[in-house]
Each structure stands twice: as structure tokens, then as C-alpha cells.
Amino acid sequence: MSGSATDRRLFRKRTVRDVDPGGKRVLVRVDFNVPLDRDGERVSVADDGRIRAALPTIEHLRDREARLVLVSHLGRPKDRERELSMAPVSARLGELIGAEVRQAPAVVGPDVEQAAAALAPGDVLVLENSRFEPGETKNDPQLSDALSRLADLYVDDAFGAVHRVHATTVGVAERLPAVAGFLLEREVTMLSGLLEDPGHPFVVVLGGAKVSDKIGVIERFLEIADAILIGGAMCFSFFRAQGLPTGDSLVEEEGVEPARRALERAQRSSCELELPVDLVVADRVAADAEWRQLDGVEVPDGWMGLDIGPRTARAYAERISQAGTVFWNGPMGVFELAPFQEGTRGVAAAVAAVDGLSVVGGGDSAAAVRQLGLDEAAYGHISTGGGASLEYLEGRELPGLAVLAD
Ligand code: 3PG
């Protein structure tokens, strides 16, 4: 079952509720950095979760007759690659809101200013991929000035990008009245609920490939959680730190030393740091690979661990089922391939069944929930932020949030 209701008192920034956007041009920073499907020339949105998550803010503003200018990055373009145009994303947004969505030819410039000026109340214009402008990631003042000329009000609803100091997240917010959208408010409120008042036992499940991405949250959660359950390829950095053979498994070498330190800290902590006790191994990463269950974790040469094993999955599910609060970030294995998805499925199903607050963080875990056909509504909150949610939980300041009006 899902967790507690959103407690807005935890959110200390002004939001779209606090402003009257009627008739105004509103620049809304969204995180429409979504996976795409390519079929020859045809490009479409493979997972529209992030677009749907921004709809409450978009609908709220349209209902109040705002003229909407939406801006997002998409991928990490190097040279305005056509395949990273926002056009397919705009098309999907149009389907979701059942209205015409205009696609601007660029991020800024005279044509874009004209298109923004021509918007009628309720109209929606989507700017081109913000990273087509080299000034975006440098938080360039000129780009921020040009963006601010497109609107009277700035709304940040891009939780997934709020840890970036970019022109569309910080620069323009310094130049316009700037408030948060509903998604940003909900994300911060749900995640701060984990830190400020978690129900116990507080169980944290972390997977994915890299320890280095997660070491900050591991250290933070060693102080406040009751158990941290590790899965995904990152467990091999821990096994390497323990001197165990990892065969041909993916091992993040830079993660080995941080993993060793985390194991040491866990010894002094009341929080248990649990590693898999068995694995699913294969001869390569492929749906038709030769694979088998390994009763243990010492991976022989010629084999690589691609999922946690069934004993681990059962033990983790049991731990999760007793949780008062659970936070899950990162798949337990290569869930995209059928032989290696049972660990992630087991964890995802157990998290969905928790009575207390359940929060799923990170694009990969959210994608796993959808790909495995699980009911998104069964989770208290599925975060749209990957790096942003981890940085928030580590206790770091989010610049795109800090800049908004209190
Ligand atoms: C994400 O996918 O986590 C966000 O959209 C941020 O993307 P970035 O890591 O390329 O800044």
C-alpha cells in the first residue's frame, strides 16, 4: 500500500498556488529528459512518466489562462543532434493534454520571442532542447537574459534537474519571479519525509551499477536507517573489497575503496548493511546467454553476476515487508533481460506491498516498475529524479530549489 499523504508544511518555497498566472507568459522548467524509441526516421517517447508527472502544474496554469513556454533538456547533446530535438516529446505532451503543443525552432532568438509573444491564454509552446545552447550548462548570463525575455514568471517543476546550476534552472530563476511547481513540491516533501520522520524499521534498498553514485546516501542512511540492502552490479565493488572472486562481473574499481569504508562504518553503526548471499550468473549480457543460479557469491572466471539470487530476493522481500518506511533506488540486476529480472521484480513487488511509506527513486527503478507491469499507484511516491534525489538525500543543497522564492 502507499505511504502517508503529502505534508506540504515540509516545503518552504512559494509555489504556483501563491501566484496569479492569469494572462501571464510563464516559463516552466520541466524535466522531459525521457528515453526515446527510434524506428528508422521515426522517433517516439519510450517512457512518458516524466511528462505525465508534470501535467498537474501544466493543467493548473492552463486552467488559469497562463501562456505557457516549456523548457527542458533532453540527453547530453554535443552538437544540436537532430535526434535529440524536443519534437517527439512535444507531440507526446500534445496527446496527453489533448491540445495543440507548438514546437519552437530554437531555445532563444527572435523567432522564439515572436512565438512566445503570439501565445494566447492556455497555449503551450515547447522550446528546443535547452542543451542545444552551449550556455545552458555554463549558466551563461546572456542565455539567462534571453530566456527571461520570453516570460513574466518562472516555474520550476524539473525536480530531476534541480541539482544542476544551469541557465534554465538557476540563471533565469534569478531574473524572474520564481516559484515551484507541484511536482517539485511533492518530490521534496516526500523525500524530506524520509529524512525527517521515517517510520521504523527504515529499510533502504540500493542497486544499480556504481557505488560511487550511491556512497553519499549509503553514508547518510547508515546514520538514520535500520537496514541497507545492496543489489545490482554495485555489490561487486563490495565483494572485491572483501577479497572475494568476482569472475567477469562488472566491478567499478573506483567504488572498491568507498565500499570498504562503508563496510567498516557499518560495523560501528546500528544500521545493518546487507549484501547478496546468492546470485544469478551468465556467460554474457544477453537474453539468450547461458545462465545459472549460483548458491553463493564467489563468481568463477568466465561468468558474470547479472542478478541477485532467489535466496537473496526472498530475504530482502522479507526485510522490506516488515518496514515502516522503505526507500528503493536502483535495479537488483539487468531487469531489461528476462533471465535477470526476478531479483528486481521481487524487490519491486515487496516495496509495493509495504504498509508504511514507500518511495522509489531514480529513473531506472521507475522504469523497472513500469516495464515489469507493476502498479505505479501501489507506491507512496515514485521519484522522477535520479541524481537529484540522491543529492537531496545526501543532504546537499539543490541550487535550483535554493534560488526559488521563500
Ligand atoms: C536525469 O535524467 O537524472 C536528469 O534529467 C538530469 O540529467 P543530467 O544528469 O544529464 O543532468
Short mmCIF file of C-alpha atoms and ligand atoms in Angstrom, two decimals:
data_model
loop_
_atom_site.label_atom_id
_atom_site.label_comp_id
_atom_site.label_asym_id
_atom_site.label_seq_id
_atom_site.Cartn_x
_atom_site.Cartn_y
_atom_site.Cartn_z
CA MET A 1 0.00 0.00 0.00
CA SER A 2 1.02 3.56 -0.46
CA GLY A 3 2.52 5.79 2.21
CA SER A 4 1.48 8.89 4.05
CA ALA A 5 -0.12 11.85 2.34
CA THR A 6 1.98 14.78 1.23
CA ASP A 7 2.60 17.16 4.13
CA ARG A 8 3.06 20.50 2.43
CA ARG A 9 4.37 22.13 5.61
CA LEU A 10 7.72 20.47 4.88
CA PHE A 11 8.01 22.58 1.75
CA ARG A 12 9.19 26.11 2.41
CA LYS A 13 9.19 27.63 -1.08
CA ARG A 14 6.47 29.60 -2.82
CA THR A 15 4.54 27.54 -5.34
CA VAL A 16 2.19 28.07 -8.26
CA ARG A 17 -0.59 28.26 -5.66
CA ASP A 18 0.88 31.53 -4.39
CA VAL A 19 0.83 33.43 -7.70
CA ASP A 20 -1.78 34.56 -10.17
CA PRO A 21 -0.55 33.42 -13.58
CA GLY A 22 -3.67 34.64 -15.44
CA GLY A 23 -2.73 36.12 -18.82
CA LYS A 24 0.98 35.98 -18.00
CA ARG A 25 3.67 34.28 -20.02
CA VAL A 26 5.06 31.59 -17.74
CA LEU A 27 8.36 29.86 -18.40
CA VAL A 28 8.06 26.38 -16.92
CA ARG A 29 11.28 24.37 -16.47
CA VAL A 30 10.28 20.71 -16.80
CA ASP A 31 12.44 17.60 -16.85
CA PHE A 32 11.36 15.94 -20.08
CA ASN A 33 14.66 14.10 -20.33
CA VAL A 34 12.89 10.88 -21.32
CA PRO A 35 14.02 7.69 -23.06
CA LEU A 36 13.25 7.63 -26.79
CA ASP A 37 12.44 4.80 -29.21
CA ARG A 38 13.86 5.02 -32.71
CA ASP A 39 12.32 3.21 -35.65
CA GLY A 40 14.26 4.40 -38.70
CA GLU A 41 13.38 8.07 -39.07
CA ARG A 42 10.53 7.82 -36.57
CA VAL A 43 11.38 8.82 -33.00
CA SER A 44 8.87 8.44 -30.17
CA VAL A 45 8.84 8.66 -26.39
CA ALA A 46 9.57 5.25 -24.85
CA ASP A 47 8.54 6.13 -21.29
CA ASP A 48 6.39 9.21 -20.69
CA GLY A 49 6.47 9.01 -16.87
CA ARG A 50 8.30 12.31 -16.51
CA ILE A 51 5.90 14.07 -18.88
CA ARG A 52 2.84 12.76 -17.02
CA ALA A 53 4.40 13.83 -13.72
CA ALA A 54 4.45 17.48 -14.86
CA LEU A 55 0.82 17.52 -16.02
CA PRO A 56 -0.73 18.81 -12.75
CA THR A 57 1.35 22.02 -12.98
CA ILE A 58 0.76 22.41 -16.71
CA GLU A 59 -3.01 21.90 -16.33
CA HIS A 60 -3.17 24.23 -13.32
CA LEU A 61 -1.50 27.02 -15.30
CA ARG A 62 -3.57 26.42 -18.44
CA ASP A 63 -6.80 26.40 -16.42
CA ARG A 64 -5.81 29.85 -15.10
CA GLU A 65 -5.21 31.20 -18.60
CA ALA A 66 -1.43 31.38 -18.44
CA ARG A 67 0.51 31.37 -21.71
CA LEU A 68 2.98 28.52 -21.30
CA VAL A 69 6.56 28.35 -22.52
CA LEU A 70 8.05 24.99 -21.51
CA VAL A 71 11.78 24.30 -21.47
CA SER A 72 13.74 21.10 -20.81
CA HIS A 73 16.97 19.40 -21.68
CA LEU A 74 16.97 16.05 -23.48
CA GLY A 75 20.03 13.83 -23.20
CA ARG A 76 23.51 15.29 -23.39
CA PRO A 77 23.80 16.67 -26.94
CA LYS A 78 27.20 17.66 -28.27
CA ASP A 79 26.19 19.48 -31.42
CA ARG A 80 22.43 20.08 -31.73
CA GLU A 81 21.89 16.49 -32.94
CA ARG A 82 18.52 16.27 -34.68
CA GLU A 83 17.70 13.05 -32.86
CA LEU A 84 17.72 14.98 -29.59
CA SER A 85 15.12 17.50 -30.75
CA MET A 86 12.19 18.04 -28.37
CA ALA A 87 9.71 17.49 -31.24
CA PRO A 88 8.67 13.91 -30.29
CA VAL A 89 8.32 14.99 -26.67
CA SER A 90 6.08 17.92 -27.67
CA ALA A 91 3.98 15.54 -29.75
CA ARG A 92 3.50 13.21 -26.75
CA LEU A 93 2.65 16.14 -24.48
CA GLY A 94 0.03 17.24 -27.02
CA GLU A 95 -1.56 13.77 -26.89
CA LEU A 96 -1.58 13.82 -23.09
CA ILE A 97 -3.20 17.25 -22.71
CA GLY A 98 -5.45 16.83 -25.74
CA ALA A 99 -4.42 20.19 -27.19
CA GLU A 100 -2.06 21.59 -29.75
CA VAL A 101 1.51 21.98 -28.48
CA ARG A 102 3.77 24.20 -30.57
CA GLN A 103 7.41 23.30 -31.05
CA ALA A 104 9.79 26.27 -31.14
CA PRO A 105 12.59 26.14 -33.73
CA ALA A 106 15.27 27.02 -31.13
CA VAL A 107 15.79 27.74 -27.43
CA VAL A 108 16.06 31.53 -27.74
CA GLY A 109 16.23 34.14 -30.51
CA PRO A 110 13.88 36.41 -32.46
CA ASP A 111 11.72 33.56 -33.86
CA VAL A 112 11.23 32.13 -30.39
CA GLU A 113 10.42 35.57 -28.94
CA GLN A 114 7.84 36.03 -31.67
CA ALA A 115 6.30 32.61 -31.00
CA ALA A 116 6.15 33.33 -27.25
CA ALA A 117 4.57 36.75 -27.87
CA ALA A 118 1.91 35.18 -30.09
CA LEU A 119 0.69 32.75 -27.40
CA ALA A 120 -2.97 33.04 -26.40
CA PRO A 121 -4.14 32.16 -22.86
CA GLY A 122 -3.85 28.38 -22.38
CA ASP A 123 -1.49 27.91 -25.33
CA VAL A 124 1.65 25.83 -24.92
CA LEU A 125 4.99 26.39 -26.65
CA VAL A 126 7.90 23.96 -26.09
CA LEU A 127 11.39 25.37 -26.61
CA GLU A 128 14.08 23.28 -28.30
CA ASN A 129 16.42 21.15 -26.19
CA SER A 130 17.99 23.64 -23.75
CA ARG A 131 21.38 21.92 -24.14
CA PHE A 132 21.43 22.88 -27.83
CA GLU A 133 22.64 26.21 -26.37
CA PRO A 134 26.22 25.85 -25.12
CA GLY A 135 25.47 28.50 -22.49
CA GLU A 136 22.91 26.28 -20.76
CA THR A 137 25.28 24.09 -18.75
CA LYS A 138 27.57 27.08 -18.07
CA ASN A 139 24.70 29.09 -16.58
CA ASP A 140 25.59 31.76 -19.11
CA PRO A 141 24.20 35.24 -18.21
CA GLN A 142 23.37 36.12 -21.81
CA LEU A 143 21.35 32.95 -22.29
CA SER A 144 19.60 33.57 -18.96
CA ASP A 145 18.76 37.12 -20.06
CA ALA A 146 17.39 35.85 -23.37
CA LEU A 147 15.27 33.22 -21.62
CA SER A 148 13.92 35.77 -19.15
CA ARG A 149 12.70 37.92 -22.06
CA LEU A 150 10.31 35.10 -23.01
CA ALA A 151 8.22 35.27 -19.83
CA ASP A 152 6.89 37.25 -16.85
CA LEU A 153 7.07 34.41 -14.35
CA TYR A 154 9.27 31.32 -13.87
CA VAL A 155 8.01 28.00 -12.51
CA ASP A 156 10.44 25.20 -11.73
CA ASP A 157 8.85 21.75 -11.95
CA ALA A 158 12.01 19.94 -13.06
CA PHE A 159 12.93 18.06 -9.92
CA GLY A 160 15.27 15.80 -11.92
CA ALA A 161 17.43 18.80 -12.92
CA VAL A 162 17.26 20.82 -9.72
CA HIS A 163 20.81 19.77 -8.71
CA ARG A 164 22.23 21.43 -11.85
CA VAL A 165 23.44 25.07 -11.91
CA HIS A 166 22.27 25.77 -15.44
CA ALA A 167 20.74 28.78 -17.21
CA THR A 168 17.27 27.16 -17.22
CA THR A 169 17.43 26.06 -13.58
CA VAL A 170 19.25 28.92 -11.83
CA GLY A 171 20.17 31.81 -14.18
CA VAL A 172 16.66 32.56 -15.39
CA ALA A 173 15.20 31.98 -11.91
CA GLU A 174 17.39 34.84 -10.67
CA ARG A 175 15.89 37.15 -13.28
CA LEU A 176 12.16 36.48 -12.94
CA PRO A 177 9.73 35.96 -10.06
CA ALA A 178 10.38 32.25 -9.46
CA VAL A 179 8.18 29.65 -7.76
CA ALA A 180 7.94 25.86 -7.60
CA GLY A 181 5.52 23.62 -9.47
CA PHE A 182 3.52 20.80 -7.87
CA LEU A 183 5.93 18.05 -8.88
CA LEU A 184 8.92 19.80 -7.34
CA GLU A 185 6.89 20.42 -4.19
CA ARG A 186 5.77 16.79 -3.97
CA GLU A 187 9.23 15.38 -4.63
CA VAL A 188 10.90 17.49 -1.95
CA THR A 189 8.11 16.88 0.53
CA MET A 190 8.18 13.09 0.08
CA LEU A 191 11.96 12.86 0.20
CA SER A 192 12.24 15.15 3.21
CA GLY A 193 9.69 12.89 4.92
CA LEU A 194 12.25 10.08 4.61
CA LEU A 195 14.90 12.16 6.34
CA GLU A 196 12.88 13.98 8.95
CA ASP A 197 10.43 11.47 10.29
CA PRO A 198 10.82 7.96 8.89
CA GLY A 199 8.69 5.15 10.34
CA HIS A 200 10.84 2.29 11.62
CA PRO A 201 12.16 -0.14 10.65
CA PHE A 202 13.52 2.10 7.91
CA VAL A 203 14.80 -0.15 5.13
CA VAL A 204 16.82 1.20 2.20
CA VAL A 205 17.36 -0.90 -0.92
CA LEU A 206 20.12 0.25 -3.27
CA GLY A 207 21.09 -1.24 -6.62
CA GLY A 208 22.48 -0.13 -9.95
CA ALA A 209 25.96 -0.28 -11.37
CA LYS A 210 28.03 2.24 -9.44
CA VAL A 211 28.86 2.52 -5.75
CA SER A 212 30.40 5.95 -6.35
CA ASP A 213 26.94 7.34 -7.27
CA LYS A 214 25.44 5.98 -4.06
CA ILE A 215 28.20 6.24 -1.47
CA GLY A 216 26.91 9.59 -0.18
CA VAL A 217 23.45 8.17 0.50
CA ILE A 218 24.89 4.97 1.95
CA GLU A 219 26.85 7.05 4.47
CA ARG A 220 23.82 9.19 5.28
CA PHE A 221 21.50 6.22 5.65
CA LEU A 222 23.98 4.35 7.85
CA GLU A 223 23.08 7.07 10.37
CA ILE A 224 19.30 7.04 10.05
CA ALA A 225 18.14 3.73 8.55
CA ASP A 226 17.85 0.31 10.21
CA ALA A 227 18.98 -1.73 7.21
CA ILE A 228 20.58 -1.08 3.82
CA LEU A 229 20.14 -3.93 1.33
CA ILE A 230 22.59 -3.89 -1.58
CA GLY A 231 21.97 -5.39 -5.03
CA GLY A 232 22.84 -4.66 -8.66
CA ALA A 233 26.36 -4.63 -10.05
CA MET A 234 27.48 -2.32 -7.24
CA CYS A 235 27.59 -5.34 -4.92
CA PHE A 236 30.71 -6.49 -6.78
CA SER A 237 32.69 -3.49 -5.52
CA PHE A 238 31.76 -4.65 -2.00
CA PHE A 239 32.70 -8.28 -2.77
CA ARG A 240 36.02 -7.11 -4.23
CA ALA A 241 36.59 -5.06 -1.04
CA GLN A 242 36.02 -8.29 0.93
CA GLY A 243 38.57 -10.08 -1.24
CA LEU A 244 36.01 -12.38 -2.91
CA PRO A 245 36.36 -13.51 -6.55
CA THR A 246 34.04 -11.62 -8.89
CA GLY A 247 34.77 -13.51 -12.16
CA ASP A 248 33.87 -11.41 -15.19
CA SER A 249 31.28 -9.33 -13.31
CA LEU A 250 31.16 -5.58 -13.82
CA VAL A 251 33.24 -4.10 -11.00
CA GLU A 252 33.53 -0.36 -10.55
CA GLU A 253 37.16 -0.19 -9.44
CA GLU A 254 36.86 3.35 -8.01
CA GLY A 255 33.99 2.04 -5.92
CA VAL A 256 36.06 -0.61 -4.11
CA GLU A 257 37.71 1.70 -1.57
CA PRO A 258 34.46 3.59 -0.73
CA ALA A 259 32.74 0.19 -0.40
CA ARG A 260 35.43 -0.97 2.03
CA ARG A 261 34.99 2.20 4.10
CA ALA A 262 31.20 1.77 4.11
CA LEU A 263 31.60 -1.82 5.37
CA GLU A 264 33.85 -0.56 8.14
CA ARG A 265 31.44 2.21 9.12
CA ALA A 266 28.57 -0.27 9.10
CA GLN A 267 30.40 -2.29 11.78
CA ARG A 268 30.21 0.73 14.09
CA SER A 269 26.64 1.60 13.12
CA SER A 270 23.34 0.18 14.39
CA CYS A 271 22.25 0.01 10.74
CA GLU A 272 22.84 -3.35 9.04
CA LEU A 273 24.49 -3.29 5.62
CA GLU A 274 23.39 -6.48 3.84
CA LEU A 275 24.93 -7.96 0.70
CA PRO A 276 23.54 -10.72 -1.55
CA VAL A 277 24.07 -14.31 -0.43
CA ASP A 278 23.47 -15.83 -3.87
CA LEU A 279 23.49 -14.67 -7.48
CA VAL A 280 22.28 -15.39 -10.99
CA VAL A 281 25.34 -15.61 -13.23
CA ALA A 282 25.68 -15.79 -17.02
CA ASP A 283 28.40 -16.09 -19.63
CA ARG A 284 27.46 -12.72 -21.18
CA VAL A 285 24.85 -9.95 -21.05
CA ALA A 286 22.22 -11.23 -23.47
CA ALA A 287 18.68 -12.58 -23.27
CA ASP A 288 19.88 -15.88 -24.77
CA ALA A 289 23.04 -16.11 -22.64
CA GLU A 290 23.86 -19.33 -20.82
CA TRP A 291 22.90 -18.65 -17.19
CA ARG A 292 22.54 -20.40 -13.85
CA GLN A 293 21.87 -19.80 -10.19
CA LEU A 294 24.98 -19.66 -8.06
CA ASP A 295 24.49 -20.81 -4.46
CA GLY A 296 26.90 -18.27 -3.01
CA VAL A 297 28.59 -15.14 -4.29
CA GLU A 298 32.04 -16.28 -5.40
CA VAL A 299 31.79 -15.84 -9.15
CA PRO A 300 34.02 -18.18 -11.22
CA ASP A 301 36.05 -16.84 -14.16
CA GLY A 302 34.07 -16.82 -17.40
CA TRP A 303 30.86 -15.90 -15.54
CA MET A 304 29.35 -12.59 -14.52
CA GLY A 305 26.72 -11.82 -11.90
CA LEU A 306 23.64 -10.29 -13.53
CA ASP A 307 21.02 -10.54 -10.78
CA ILE A 308 20.67 -11.30 -7.08
CA GLY A 309 19.72 -14.94 -6.49
CA PRO A 310 16.39 -16.29 -5.21
CA ARG A 311 17.52 -16.70 -1.59
CA THR A 312 18.66 -13.07 -1.51
CA ALA A 313 15.47 -11.89 -3.18
CA ARG A 314 13.36 -13.76 -0.58
CA ALA A 315 15.43 -12.42 2.33
CA TYR A 316 15.25 -8.85 1.01
CA ALA A 317 11.48 -9.14 0.41
CA GLU A 318 11.04 -10.39 3.98
CA ARG A 319 13.05 -7.45 5.37
CA ILE A 320 11.10 -4.99 3.23
CA SER A 321 7.74 -6.47 4.29
CA GLN A 322 8.50 -5.51 7.91
CA ALA A 323 9.47 -1.93 7.04
CA GLY A 324 7.71 1.14 8.38
CA THR A 325 9.47 3.15 5.68
CA VAL A 326 11.25 1.93 2.58
CA PHE A 327 13.36 3.77 0.04
CA TRP A 328 14.40 1.85 -3.07
CA ASN A 329 16.86 3.16 -5.67
CA GLY A 330 18.39 1.08 -8.44
CA PRO A 331 17.58 -2.28 -10.02
CA MET A 332 18.89 -5.53 -8.50
CA GLY A 333 20.05 -6.87 -11.86
CA VAL A 334 19.79 -6.48 -15.61
CA PHE A 335 15.99 -6.35 -15.42
CA GLU A 336 15.70 -5.43 -19.11
CA LEU A 337 16.55 -9.07 -19.96
CA ALA A 338 14.08 -11.79 -18.88
CA PRO A 339 16.53 -14.21 -17.19
CA PHE A 340 17.83 -11.48 -14.89
CA GLN A 341 14.69 -9.66 -13.80
CA GLU A 342 13.44 -11.79 -10.88
CA GLY A 343 15.51 -10.01 -8.23
CA THR A 344 14.23 -6.59 -9.27
CA ARG A 345 10.69 -7.95 -9.61
CA GLY A 346 10.82 -9.44 -6.09
CA VAL A 347 12.07 -6.21 -4.54
CA ALA A 348 9.65 -4.05 -6.53
CA ALA A 349 6.68 -6.21 -5.50
CA ALA A 350 7.74 -6.21 -1.83
CA VAL A 351 8.17 -2.41 -1.83
CA ALA A 352 4.70 -2.02 -3.39
CA ALA A 353 3.17 -4.16 -0.61
CA VAL A 354 4.67 -2.15 2.29
CA ASP A 355 2.09 -0.64 4.66
CA GLY A 356 4.21 2.37 5.57
CA LEU A 357 5.74 5.00 3.32
CA SER A 358 7.36 3.61 0.17
CA VAL A 359 9.50 5.82 -2.03
CA VAL A 360 11.08 4.71 -5.28
CA GLY A 361 13.93 6.90 -6.51
CA GLY A 362 15.77 7.09 -9.78
CA GLY A 363 14.82 6.71 -13.41
CA ASP A 364 15.94 3.07 -13.66
CA SER A 365 13.83 1.86 -10.75
CA ALA A 366 10.81 3.77 -12.00
CA ALA A 367 11.36 2.30 -15.48
CA ALA A 368 11.62 -1.18 -13.90
CA VAL A 369 8.27 -0.71 -12.14
CA ARG A 370 6.63 0.19 -15.45
CA GLN A 371 8.44 -2.40 -17.57
CA LEU A 372 7.63 -5.21 -15.15
CA GLY A 373 3.96 -4.23 -15.36
CA LEU A 374 3.65 -3.33 -11.65
CA ASP A 375 1.03 -0.90 -10.44
CA GLU A 376 2.59 2.55 -10.01
CA ALA A 377 -0.27 3.56 -7.73
CA ALA A 378 0.86 0.97 -5.17
CA TYR A 379 3.90 3.09 -4.27
CA GLY A 380 3.76 6.09 -1.96
CA HIS A 381 5.93 8.05 -4.33
CA ILE A 382 7.93 7.30 -7.47
CA SER A 383 10.56 9.99 -7.83
CA THR A 384 11.33 11.43 -11.26
CA GLY A 385 14.82 12.39 -10.09
CA GLY A 386 17.90 10.22 -10.32
CA GLY A 387 20.96 12.25 -9.31
CA ALA A 388 18.72 14.96 -7.83
CA SER A 389 17.02 12.61 -5.37
CA LEU A 390 20.34 11.14 -4.27
CA GLU A 391 21.89 14.59 -3.76
CA TYR A 392 18.87 15.71 -1.79
CA LEU A 393 19.01 12.64 0.44
CA GLU A 394 22.74 13.12 0.98
CA GLY A 395 21.84 16.49 2.47
CA ARG A 396 23.35 18.61 -0.29
CA GLU A 397 21.76 21.91 -1.25
CA LEU A 398 19.84 21.80 -4.54
CA PRO A 399 20.71 25.07 -6.35
CA GLY A 400 17.56 25.06 -8.50
CA LEU A 401 15.49 24.84 -5.34
CA ALA A 402 17.52 27.27 -3.24
CA VAL A 403 17.04 30.02 -5.85
CA LEU A 404 13.22 29.96 -5.66
CA ALA A 405 11.27 32.48 -3.59
CA ASP A 406 10.74 31.52 0.09
C1 3PG B 1 18.26 12.95 -15.09
O1 3PG B 1 17.92 12.20 -16.03
O2 3PG B 1 18.69 12.50 -13.99
C2 3PG B 1 18.03 14.41 -15.23
O3 3PG B 1 17.27 14.73 -16.34
C3 3PG B 1 19.35 15.15 -15.23
O4 3PG B 1 20.07 14.82 -16.39
P1 3PG B 1 21.66 15.09 -16.45
O5 3PG B 1 22.29 14.10 -15.50
O6 3PG B 1 22.06 14.88 -17.88
O7 3PG B 1 21.89 16.49 -15.98
#
